[in-house]
Amino acid sequence: MFGEPTRVQDREWMSEQFTQVALLTGQFDEVEHAHEGLEIAQQWIQANISTVLNACYALFVHVADDMRQEHGERPFSASDAMIQALGYFDQR
């Protein structure tokens, strides 16, 4: 969302981005093959799209607040924001 702010109203793009975040958190590591994990994540996301989008927007605001506190007025990259966001997830 930080890297492509003009696309945040595109529901399909948002669900694709959330899929990538979900896969990075390792929550789908138990799946035997990577493509199965992707399919499972995409199916769950599509079935719960309103909840997913609400979570994405809440995460965006939370990351923005934390990054603003940490960086002040200095710029930060979308990668910095992604690292911050992933830090909120349980890394088992």
PDB file of C-alpha atoms in Angstrom:
ATOM      1  CA  MET A   1       0.000   0.000   0.000  1.00  0.00           C
ATOM      2  CA  PHE A   2       2.921   2.316   0.654  1.00  0.00           C
ATOM      3  CA  GLY A   3       4.517   1.387  -2.670  1.00  0.00           C
ATOM      4  CA  GLU A   4       1.335   1.732  -4.764  1.00  0.00           C
ATOM      5  CA  PRO A   5      -0.968   4.166  -2.927  1.00  0.00           C
ATOM      6  CA  THR A   6      -3.123   4.764  -6.002  1.00  0.00           C
ATOM      7  CA  ARG A   7      -4.111   1.083  -6.094  1.00  0.00           C
ATOM      8  CA  VAL A   8      -5.490   0.705  -2.558  1.00  0.00           C
ATOM      9  CA  GLN A   9      -9.078   0.863  -3.826  1.00  0.00           C
ATOM     10  CA  ASP A  10      -8.468  -2.007  -6.258  1.00  0.00           C
ATOM     11  CA  ARG A  11      -9.899  -4.990  -4.334  1.00  0.00           C
ATOM     12  CA  GLU A  12      -8.208  -7.594  -6.534  1.00  0.00           C
ATOM     13  CA  TRP A  13      -4.794  -5.932  -6.172  1.00  0.00           C
ATOM     14  CA  MET A  14      -5.282  -5.645  -2.420  1.00  0.00           C
ATOM     15  CA  SER A  15      -6.149  -9.331  -2.129  1.00  0.00           C
ATOM     16  CA  GLU A  16      -3.047 -10.241  -4.154  1.00  0.00           C
ATOM     17  CA  GLN A  17      -0.883  -8.130  -1.852  1.00  0.00           C
ATOM     18  CA  PHE A  18      -2.462  -9.686   1.237  1.00  0.00           C
ATOM     19  CA  THR A  19      -1.828 -13.143  -0.227  1.00  0.00           C
ATOM     20  CA  GLN A  20       1.867 -12.305  -0.497  1.00  0.00           C
ATOM     21  CA  VAL A  21       1.971 -11.048   3.090  1.00  0.00           C
ATOM     22  CA  ALA A  22       0.111 -14.131   4.320  1.00  0.00           C
ATOM     23  CA  LEU A  23       2.583 -16.421   2.573  1.00  0.00           C
ATOM     24  CA  LEU A  24       5.543 -14.492   4.010  1.00  0.00           C
ATOM     25  CA  THR A  25       4.240 -14.940   7.551  1.00  0.00           C
ATOM     26  CA  GLY A  26       4.690 -18.695   7.225  1.00  0.00           C
ATOM     27  CA  GLN A  27       1.111 -19.503   8.166  1.00  0.00           C
ATOM     28  CA  PHE A  28       0.808 -21.748   5.102  1.00  0.00           C
ATOM     29  CA  ASP A  29       4.175 -23.526   5.491  1.00  0.00           C
ATOM     30  CA  GLU A  30       2.494 -26.784   6.461  1.00  0.00           C
ATOM     31  CA  VAL A  31       1.255 -27.218   2.909  1.00  0.00           C
ATOM     32  CA  GLU A  32       3.383 -29.733   1.030  1.00  0.00           C
ATOM     33  CA  HIS A  33       3.846 -27.709  -2.167  1.00  0.00           C
ATOM     34  CA  ALA A  34       4.156 -23.930  -2.529  1.00  0.00           C
ATOM     35  CA  HIS A  35       1.412 -23.688  -5.181  1.00  0.00           C
ATOM     36  CA  GLU A  36      -1.008 -25.452  -2.816  1.00  0.00           C
ATOM     37  CA  GLY A  37      -0.240 -22.879  -0.132  1.00  0.00           C
ATOM     38  CA  LEU A  38      -0.915 -20.099  -2.604  1.00  0.00           C
ATOM     39  CA  GLU A  39      -4.213 -21.659  -3.667  1.00  0.00           C
ATOM     40  CA  ILE A  40      -5.339 -22.195  -0.072  1.00  0.00           C
ATOM     41  CA  ALA A  41      -4.404 -18.628   0.865  1.00  0.00           C
ATOM     42  CA  GLN A  42      -6.210 -17.197  -2.182  1.00  0.00           C
ATOM     43  CA  GLN A  43      -9.347 -19.253  -1.494  1.00  0.00           C
ATOM     44  CA  TRP A  44      -9.439 -18.169   2.137  1.00  0.00           C
ATOM     45  CA  ILE A  45      -8.847 -14.537   1.208  1.00  0.00           C
ATOM     46  CA  GLN A  46     -11.613 -14.515  -1.416  1.00  0.00           C
ATOM     47  CA  ALA A  47     -14.028 -16.150   1.034  1.00  0.00           C
ATOM     48  CA  ASN A  48     -13.192 -13.517   3.656  1.00  0.00           C
ATOM     49  CA  ILE A  49     -12.493 -10.500   1.436  1.00  0.00           C
ATOM     50  CA  SER A  50     -14.245  -7.869   3.568  1.00  0.00           C
ATOM     51  CA  THR A  51     -12.394  -8.984   6.690  1.00  0.00           C
ATOM     52  CA  VAL A  52      -9.131  -9.102   4.750  1.00  0.00           C
ATOM     53  CA  LEU A  53      -9.530  -5.594   3.354  1.00  0.00           C
ATOM     54  CA  ASN A  54     -10.454  -4.209   6.765  1.00  0.00           C
ATOM     55  CA  ALA A  55      -7.343  -5.865   8.213  1.00  0.00           C
ATOM     56  CA  CYS A  56      -5.189  -4.452   5.397  1.00  0.00           C
ATOM     57  CA  TYR A  57      -6.394  -0.926   5.973  1.00  0.00           C
ATOM     58  CA  ALA A  58      -5.955  -1.239   9.752  1.00  0.00           C
ATOM     59  CA  LEU A  59      -2.455  -2.642   9.252  1.00  0.00           C
ATOM     60  CA  PHE A  60      -1.619   0.223   6.879  1.00  0.00           C
ATOM     61  CA  VAL A  61      -2.639   2.802   9.484  1.00  0.00           C
ATOM     62  CA  HIS A  62      -0.764   0.997  12.259  1.00  0.00           C
ATOM     63  CA  VAL A  63       2.423   0.722  10.183  1.00  0.00           C
ATOM     64  CA  ALA A  64       2.150   4.356   9.113  1.00  0.00           C
ATOM     65  CA  ASP A  65       1.860   5.485  12.733  1.00  0.00           C
ATOM     66  CA  ASP A  66       4.813   3.353  13.835  1.00  0.00           C
ATOM     67  CA  MET A  67       6.969   4.401  10.897  1.00  0.00           C
ATOM     68  CA  ARG A  68       6.154   8.066  11.513  1.00  0.00           C
ATOM     69  CA  GLN A  69       7.196   7.690  15.162  1.00  0.00           C
ATOM     70  CA  GLU A  70      10.401   5.901  14.195  1.00  0.00           C
ATOM     71  CA  HIS A  71      11.387   7.996  11.171  1.00  0.00           C
ATOM     72  CA  GLY A  72       9.728  11.333  11.858  1.00  0.00           C
ATOM     73  CA  GLU A  73       9.703  13.334   8.654  1.00  0.00           C
ATOM     74  CA  ARG A  74      12.507  11.281   7.050  1.00  0.00           C
ATOM     75  CA  PRO A  75      11.325   9.195   4.100  1.00  0.00           C
ATOM     76  CA  PHE A  76      11.083   5.427   4.314  1.00  0.00           C
ATOM     77  CA  SER A  77      10.652   2.813   1.625  1.00  0.00           C
ATOM     78  CA  ALA A  78       7.818   0.389   0.946  1.00  0.00           C
ATOM     79  CA  SER A  79      10.288  -2.368   1.904  1.00  0.00           C
ATOM     80  CA  ASP A  80      10.814  -0.709   5.284  1.00  0.00           C
ATOM     81  CA  ALA A  81       7.048  -0.643   5.776  1.00  0.00           C
ATOM     82  CA  MET A  82       6.713  -4.315   4.764  1.00  0.00           C
ATOM     83  CA  ILE A  83       9.380  -5.344   7.258  1.00  0.00           C
ATOM     84  CA  GLN A  84       7.578  -3.367   9.955  1.00  0.00           C
ATOM     85  CA  ALA A  85       4.239  -5.007   9.064  1.00  0.00           C
ATOM     86  CA  LEU A  86       5.683  -8.531   9.077  1.00  0.00           C
ATOM     87  CA  GLY A  87       7.061  -7.855  12.550  1.00  0.00           C
ATOM     88  CA  TYR A  88       3.495  -7.770  13.886  1.00  0.00           C
ATOM     89  CA  PHE A  89       2.832 -11.378  12.888  1.00  0.00           C
ATOM     90  CA  ASP A  90       3.676 -14.341  15.075  1.00  0.00           C
ATOM     91  CA  GLN A  91       6.867 -15.845  13.638  1.00  0.00           C
ATOM     92  CA  ARG A  92       6.683 -19.439  14.920  1.00  0.00           C
TER      93      ARG A  92
END
